[in-house]
Amino acid sequence: MDPDIENAEHNEINNASIQCFILNITKHNGIWQGDNPFTESLPLLVTQLAAILILTRSLYHLLKPLRQPRIISDILGGILLGPSALGTTIYFADLFPTINVITVETLAYMALVFHMFLVGLEIDLNVIGRISKKAISFTVTGLLFPFTVGIGFFYLLHAYWEHDQSQGFEVNVQGSFLWAAALAVTSFPVVSGILSDLKLLNSDIGRLAMPIALVSDMGSWVLIVIVIPFCANPTNAPYIITTTIAYVLACVYTFRPFLAWIIRRTSKGKDQNYSKFYLCFVLVGVVLSAFVTDVTGTHSIVGAFVFGLILPTELALVLIERFEYFVSGLLMPVFFAVSGVRVDIFKISEWRLVLLIVVWLCAVKIISFLPISLVSDIKPKDSFALGLLMNTKGVWAILIIHTGLDRGVLQDDDYAVMMITILLMTSIVAPIIAAIYKRTNLSTRYERRTIQHASTEAELRILACIHSFCSVPGILKLLDVSQTTQNGHITVFTLHLVELSGCASAMLIVHDSQNRRFEDPVFDPDYGDSSETEKIVNAFREYENKNGNISIQSLTAVSPFVAMHGDICSLAEDKQATFLILPFHKQATKEGTLPEINAAFRDINKNVLLNAPCSVGIYIDRGLQETAGAKSNNKIHQIAMVFLGGPDDCEALAYAWRMAKNPGVRLTVIRLLEMDTMDFPNGKASMLYSRSYLDRQREIADEYINEFRLRTVGEELIHYEEKILLNGEELAVTLKEIENKFELFIVGRREGLESPLTTLLVTRVDCPELGVIGDLLANSNSATGSVLVVQQFIDSSQGIEDLVATPRSSMHGTVREVGSGRLSTVSGIGLGMYTRQK
């Protein structure tokens, strides 16, 4: 052909293609002139976004019972909108035309840039350096072995495809590296989201998997910096990598201190009321940083991620609060859906190979982590679950195969196979993990949730919460009088409650009882200011060394106070606690007053009472003397149990009865009887319970108190007395008379169980969580005795016919969801111990 004619045709084609992209933003005449609005950019983009958000959100709610992470519904929604399903119809084929897809893809990549910026904001650089060497070694093992196997598997598959289908695709090193990298990396946000949804974030597998997933995610970031330049231009790759490293170092060691100095000089003080100028400056900084790394040849997300890392913590927390939902809830589904739209499952000719890849690569990941159980004290079940969790994929894997497709080193069938593989590998993780640990929980479900129904010879497991070091002496003294030589062993789990500000999720630190420096198995212990925690741990360790009949394990829960009750209840369930002790939200002073420490502690106590999996006691400490010191002076501790009736009083009596077997304790049980036990005000038995249920509870109380009297006949240090009272005024007077005669009062909370003695006093109660009797004793300024208010666990699964409202949580309206902390929705991310905090 004549070269001139060929050039002319080439120019004509180019001009025609250029004319196709010269479109109006929107139609001015609208449908009234017969125009089709979906042929223009803006109406089409709006329709695309609406279709993506509606379909992906609907799929998310449909798949939620199957415990699928959000990324599954987003990618699956894109696949359904693409040529694999709805895209074959006339309307949906026009919804994502080739001529306009560049607009929505640009928006999707902009969402990815801001997403990575928020991920950088979440991560604390100081904490990354404290991840233990063991976690790093586990991660290297879990990355290198699958990466090597993935390269070999790539060549084997393409050799098979070329032999059977004669595709003629030239296998290259770049494609094999991208293939292996995409299938070897792990998504830390998806792992944390799965563990959080399954309430395993603070379990052994959660504490083991989180740092390993974090290191893997950071390794993926390094992989992006190295692999993408080599795929683009291997000759210039060393220069690209060098300039990127130089930029990162400049950001960390130059721009970061400079930004911190500017913000300190210009901010409005400690209230963190940053002006709009800061937000505008940050958005411009994100775009410029992304532009720099894109120009240097790496990827724009690298610059955005680094800029998020270097921002000061105070400003980072404000930015996360402002932007997290917009980015994660609205923009990121667009990126994942666009990734799914590009999948054409009809390009996959061998589906059995897809299943083979999924099974083989999952097995490789699991096999790479199984040796961990041989060289450490990790159970084989946990190492299997760890390998399965490391199969979860996220942004990094999708970005890698996007890069391979755009660079031409991966073909359409490769892209489709890898996306389906990522979808299947990630979707099977959560259901299998849930099945493993649900089965374990069912097989180990404990029966001893109450002291009353547990054998006196059985081990007593107590979870004691600590607000600060000031709570330690009181808890130690209470544990001291709880020890007996006749009863079984006592195991105590102490939980120091530490507030975590910002939007990071909860964490749990387990301290080594044999070592003065507490240590987490996969995370180094220098977490913030640990001086008070270390004092608490050392105090309980010394107490354990002096007492042979008690074992103590110290833990620290770092969580927002609004979610702290979830951590407490989950830990009580995990440790199979029988009794949970909560310090009162007020601290006694030498003058006898009870000033409030923190109102948040009261909310925590209320929520724990509603959701606790075992019996609960709220302890008001006014200085109970230690039994050990008393024994040397032949002093007997005077403890009183005030019994009115009901499950809570029976549980309080059971605990007091156990204490009475301590030779240094004298127990006085005071039973308060109404003049007419059936005389209820207004003819109503209770607002929460029916009369038949209350009658049954009286029978149970009579049986239990009679059993107590029969079995304690002849006990010199146990005294029983009864007081017949007419009304609430006589009850208040009686409690006033005895409030200084005993060192410790043990009473039941008696929630919902009204009687003529307490009904008229309900309106005078300041702290309903203590019940009427507990409130009168605790809030008396002249009282000197400590008070323990007990609530017995009620198992709603047993069913009580006459009970109007069985579960305690249903008696009080809306109850906060029991969880392990608010997970930042930035990326479905729960960064826990690795995130910034105030």
mmCIF file of C-alpha atoms in Angstrom, residues 211-397:
data_model
loop_
_atom_site.group_PDB
_atom_site.id
_atom_site.type_symbol
_atom_site.label_atom_id
_atom_site.label_comp_id
_atom_site.label_asym_id
_atom_site.label_seq_id
_atom_site.Cartn_x
_atom_site.Cartn_y
_atom_site.Cartn_z
ATOM 1 C CA PRO A 211 1.260 -8.245 63.526
ATOM 2 C CA ILE A 212 2.072 -10.853 60.875
ATOM 3 C CA ALA A 213 -0.597 -9.428 58.577
ATOM 4 C CA LEU A 214 0.713 -5.915 59.220
ATOM 5 C CA VAL A 215 4.277 -6.858 58.298
ATOM 6 C CA SER A 216 2.968 -8.632 55.202
ATOM 7 C CA ASP A 217 1.034 -5.530 54.216
ATOM 8 C CA MET A 218 4.128 -3.367 54.643
ATOM 9 C CA GLY A 219 6.091 -5.900 52.615
ATOM 10 C CA SER A 220 3.497 -5.536 49.876
ATOM 11 C CA TRP A 221 4.129 -1.804 49.854
ATOM 12 C CA VAL A 222 7.847 -2.436 49.340
ATOM 13 C CA LEU A 223 6.987 -4.945 46.631
ATOM 14 C CA ILE A 224 4.978 -2.303 44.771
ATOM 15 C CA VAL A 225 7.950 0.060 44.866
ATOM 16 C CA ILE A 226 10.224 -2.611 43.382
ATOM 17 C CA VAL A 227 8.038 -4.614 40.997
ATOM 18 C CA ILE A 228 6.172 -1.834 39.177
ATOM 19 C CA PRO A 229 9.336 -0.051 37.951
ATOM 20 C CA PHE A 230 10.763 -3.318 36.649
ATOM 21 C CA CYS A 231 7.531 -4.063 34.805
ATOM 22 C CA ALA A 232 7.464 -0.614 33.230
ATOM 23 C CA ASN A 233 11.094 -0.298 32.203
ATOM 24 C CA PRO A 234 13.734 -2.631 33.645
ATOM 25 C CA THR A 235 16.527 -0.353 32.420
ATOM 26 C CA ASN A 236 15.347 2.667 34.406
ATOM 27 C CA ALA A 237 14.135 0.666 37.405
ATOM 28 C CA PRO A 238 17.226 1.318 39.583
ATOM 29 C CA TYR A 239 16.843 5.067 39.098
ATOM 30 C CA ILE A 240 13.134 4.930 39.884
ATOM 31 C CA ILE A 241 13.663 2.909 43.063
ATOM 32 C CA THR A 242 16.512 5.176 44.203
ATOM 33 C CA THR A 243 14.491 8.381 43.745
ATOM 34 C CA THR A 244 11.483 6.828 45.510
ATOM 35 C CA ILE A 245 13.589 5.783 48.502
ATOM 36 C CA ALA A 246 15.134 9.250 48.622
ATOM 37 C CA TYR A 247 11.681 10.845 48.602
ATOM 38 C CA VAL A 248 10.437 8.574 51.395
ATOM 39 C CA LEU A 249 13.477 9.334 53.557
ATOM 40 C CA ALA A 250 13.078 13.062 52.902
ATOM 41 C CA CYS A 251 9.422 12.881 53.965
ATOM 42 C CA VAL A 252 10.183 10.986 57.177
ATOM 43 C CA TYR A 253 13.250 12.909 58.336
ATOM 44 C CA THR A 254 12.633 16.373 56.851
ATOM 45 C CA PHE A 255 8.995 17.043 55.983
ATOM 46 C CA ARG A 256 7.590 15.231 59.014
ATOM 47 C CA PRO A 257 9.391 17.359 61.658
ATOM 48 C CA PHE A 258 8.706 20.464 59.589
ATOM 49 C CA LEU A 259 4.968 19.769 59.416
ATOM 50 C CA ALA A 260 4.854 19.036 63.147
ATOM 51 C CA TRP A 261 6.606 22.349 63.872
ATOM 52 C CA ILE A 262 4.205 24.299 61.652
ATOM 53 C CA ILE A 263 1.116 22.733 63.199
ATOM 54 C CA ARG A 264 2.371 23.363 66.750
ATOM 55 C CA ARG A 265 2.976 27.011 65.911
ATOM 56 C CA THR A 266 -0.314 27.629 64.122
ATOM 57 C CA SER A 267 -2.874 25.386 65.834
ATOM 58 C CA LYS A 268 -5.361 26.786 68.339
ATOM 59 C CA GLY A 269 -4.157 24.778 71.300
ATOM 60 C CA LYS A 270 -5.108 21.504 72.884
ATOM 61 C CA ASP A 271 -8.725 21.592 71.740
ATOM 62 C CA GLN A 272 -7.577 20.488 68.275
ATOM 63 C CA ASN A 273 -10.049 22.849 66.644
ATOM 64 C CA TYR A 274 -8.235 22.915 63.343
ATOM 65 C CA SER A 275 -9.414 25.402 60.760
ATOM 66 C CA LYS A 276 -10.463 24.594 57.203
ATOM 67 C CA PHE A 277 -7.053 25.761 56.065
ATOM 68 C CA TYR A 278 -5.483 22.605 57.514
ATOM 69 C CA LEU A 279 -7.914 20.348 55.674
ATOM 70 C CA CYS A 280 -7.346 22.172 52.415
ATOM 71 C CA PHE A 281 -3.589 22.026 52.926
ATOM 72 C CA VAL A 282 -3.724 18.282 53.580
ATOM 73 C CA LEU A 283 -5.786 17.537 50.474
ATOM 74 C CA VAL A 284 -3.372 19.537 48.335
ATOM 75 C CA GLY A 285 -0.459 17.749 50.012
ATOM 76 C CA VAL A 286 -1.936 14.333 49.239
ATOM 77 C CA VAL A 287 -2.347 15.176 45.561
ATOM 78 C CA LEU A 288 1.146 16.685 45.276
ATOM 79 C CA SER A 289 2.802 13.758 47.052
ATOM 80 C CA ALA A 290 0.943 11.292 44.822
ATOM 81 C CA PHE A 291 2.008 13.329 41.786
ATOM 82 C CA VAL A 292 5.689 13.213 42.830
ATOM 83 C CA THR A 293 5.834 9.418 43.126
ATOM 84 C CA ASP A 294 3.843 8.998 39.939
ATOM 85 C CA VAL A 295 6.279 11.237 38.060
ATOM 86 C CA THR A 296 9.270 9.363 39.467
ATOM 87 C CA GLY A 297 7.834 6.168 37.991
ATOM 88 C CA THR A 298 6.544 4.225 41.014
ATOM 89 C CA HIS A 299 2.825 4.735 41.660
ATOM 90 C CA SER A 300 0.709 7.595 42.935
ATOM 91 C CA ILE A 301 -0.551 5.587 45.910
ATOM 92 C CA VAL A 302 2.987 5.375 47.304
ATOM 93 C CA GLY A 303 3.153 9.139 47.687
ATOM 94 C CA ALA A 304 -0.316 9.319 49.230
ATOM 95 C CA PHE A 305 0.533 6.561 51.709
ATOM 96 C CA VAL A 306 3.809 8.225 52.737
ATOM 97 C CA PHE A 307 2.117 11.596 53.197
ATOM 98 C CA GLY A 308 -0.391 9.964 55.548
ATOM 99 C CA LEU A 309 2.426 8.393 57.553
ATOM 100 C CA ILE A 310 4.258 11.663 58.216
ATOM 101 C CA LEU A 311 1.316 13.763 59.439
ATOM 102 C CA PRO A 312 1.258 14.452 63.208
ATOM 103 C CA THR A 313 -1.016 12.212 65.262
ATOM 104 C CA GLU A 314 -3.366 14.949 66.502
ATOM 105 C CA LEU A 315 -4.187 16.138 63.003
ATOM 106 C CA ALA A 316 -4.325 12.580 61.679
ATOM 107 C CA LEU A 317 -7.108 11.654 64.110
ATOM 108 C CA VAL A 318 -9.174 14.653 63.026
ATOM 109 C CA LEU A 319 -8.693 13.840 59.336
ATOM 110 C CA ILE A 320 -9.712 10.213 59.817
ATOM 111 C CA GLU A 321 -12.895 11.333 61.543
ATOM 112 C CA ARG A 322 -13.718 13.718 58.702
ATOM 113 C CA PHE A 323 -12.975 11.570 55.658
ATOM 114 C CA GLU A 324 -13.183 7.890 56.598
ATOM 115 C CA TYR A 325 -16.815 7.216 55.704
ATOM 116 C CA PHE A 326 -16.760 9.239 52.490
ATOM 117 C CA VAL A 327 -13.711 7.370 51.236
ATOM 118 C CA SER A 328 -14.526 3.870 52.485
ATOM 119 C CA GLY A 329 -18.294 3.927 52.174
ATOM 120 C CA LEU A 330 -18.697 5.770 48.884
ATOM 121 C CA LEU A 331 -15.477 5.861 46.889
ATOM 122 C CA MET A 332 -13.680 2.562 47.530
ATOM 123 C CA PRO A 333 -16.631 0.405 46.360
ATOM 124 C CA VAL A 334 -16.227 2.160 43.012
ATOM 125 C CA PHE A 335 -12.596 1.019 42.748
ATOM 126 C CA PHE A 336 -13.378 -2.602 43.599
ATOM 127 C CA ALA A 337 -16.441 -2.623 41.342
ATOM 128 C CA VAL A 338 -14.473 -1.221 38.400
ATOM 129 C CA SER A 339 -11.928 -3.977 39.008
ATOM 130 C CA GLY A 340 -14.766 -6.482 38.773
ATOM 131 C CA VAL A 341 -16.243 -4.890 35.659
ATOM 132 C CA ARG A 342 -13.012 -5.640 33.790
ATOM 133 C CA VAL A 343 -13.413 -9.359 34.497
ATOM 134 C CA ASP A 344 -14.812 -11.461 31.655
ATOM 135 C CA ILE A 345 -15.373 -14.962 32.953
ATOM 136 C CA PHE A 346 -16.007 -16.196 29.416
ATOM 137 C CA LYS A 347 -12.284 -15.751 28.796
ATOM 138 C CA ILE A 348 -11.698 -18.573 31.282
ATOM 139 C CA SER A 349 -11.805 -21.822 29.359
ATOM 140 C CA GLU A 350 -10.525 -24.147 32.078
ATOM 141 C CA TRP A 351 -12.491 -23.668 35.311
ATOM 142 C CA ARG A 352 -10.936 -26.721 36.858
ATOM 143 C CA LEU A 353 -7.621 -24.887 36.713
ATOM 144 C CA VAL A 354 -9.109 -22.013 38.715
ATOM 145 C CA LEU A 355 -10.204 -24.437 41.423
ATOM 146 C CA LEU A 356 -6.786 -26.086 41.282
ATOM 147 C CA ILE A 357 -5.079 -22.710 41.764
ATOM 148 C CA VAL A 358 -7.297 -21.838 44.733
ATOM 149 C CA VAL A 359 -6.754 -25.173 46.470
ATOM 150 C CA TRP A 360 -3.039 -25.289 45.707
ATOM 151 C CA LEU A 361 -2.212 -21.716 46.774
ATOM 152 C CA CYS A 362 -4.335 -21.971 49.937
ATOM 153 C CA ALA A 363 -2.526 -25.171 50.806
ATOM 154 C CA VAL A 364 0.854 -23.556 50.159
ATOM 155 C CA LYS A 365 0.056 -20.698 52.559
ATOM 156 C CA ILE A 366 -1.162 -23.096 55.217
ATOM 157 C CA ILE A 367 1.856 -25.367 54.790
ATOM 158 C CA SER A 368 4.214 -22.390 55.100
ATOM 159 C CA PHE A 369 2.802 -21.588 58.554
ATOM 160 C CA LEU A 370 2.376 -25.113 59.920
ATOM 161 C CA PRO A 371 6.059 -25.414 60.952
ATOM 162 C CA ILE A 372 5.411 -22.549 63.391
ATOM 163 C CA SER A 373 3.686 -25.019 65.722
ATOM 164 C CA LEU A 374 6.827 -27.151 65.724
ATOM 165 C CA VAL A 375 9.233 -24.390 66.782
ATOM 166 C CA SER A 376 6.921 -22.511 69.188
ATOM 167 C CA ASP A 377 4.135 -23.120 71.678
ATOM 168 C CA ILE A 378 1.464 -22.270 69.117
ATOM 169 C CA LYS A 379 -1.177 -24.951 68.697
ATOM 170 C CA PRO A 380 -1.477 -26.707 65.304
ATOM 171 C CA LYS A 381 -5.067 -25.481 65.084
ATOM 172 C CA ASP A 382 -3.930 -21.875 65.461
ATOM 173 C CA SER A 383 -1.118 -22.274 62.934
ATOM 174 C CA PHE A 384 -3.613 -23.755 60.455
ATOM 175 C CA ALA A 385 -5.979 -20.827 61.042
ATOM 176 C CA LEU A 386 -3.075 -18.405 60.700
ATOM 177 C CA GLY A 387 -2.128 -19.830 57.305
ATOM 178 C CA LEU A 388 -5.751 -19.613 56.204
ATOM 179 C CA LEU A 389 -6.034 -15.981 57.320
ATOM 180 C CA MET A 390 -2.937 -15.091 55.348
ATOM 181 C CA ASN A 391 -4.833 -16.082 52.171
ATOM 182 C CA THR A 392 -7.001 -12.958 52.370
ATOM 183 C CA LYS A 393 -6.435 -10.477 49.569
ATOM 184 C CA GLY A 394 -7.151 -6.797 49.254
ATOM 185 C CA VAL A 395 -6.059 -3.598 47.578
ATOM 186 C CA TRP A 396 -2.445 -4.612 47.005
ATOM 187 C CA ALA A 397 -3.271 -7.834 45.146
#
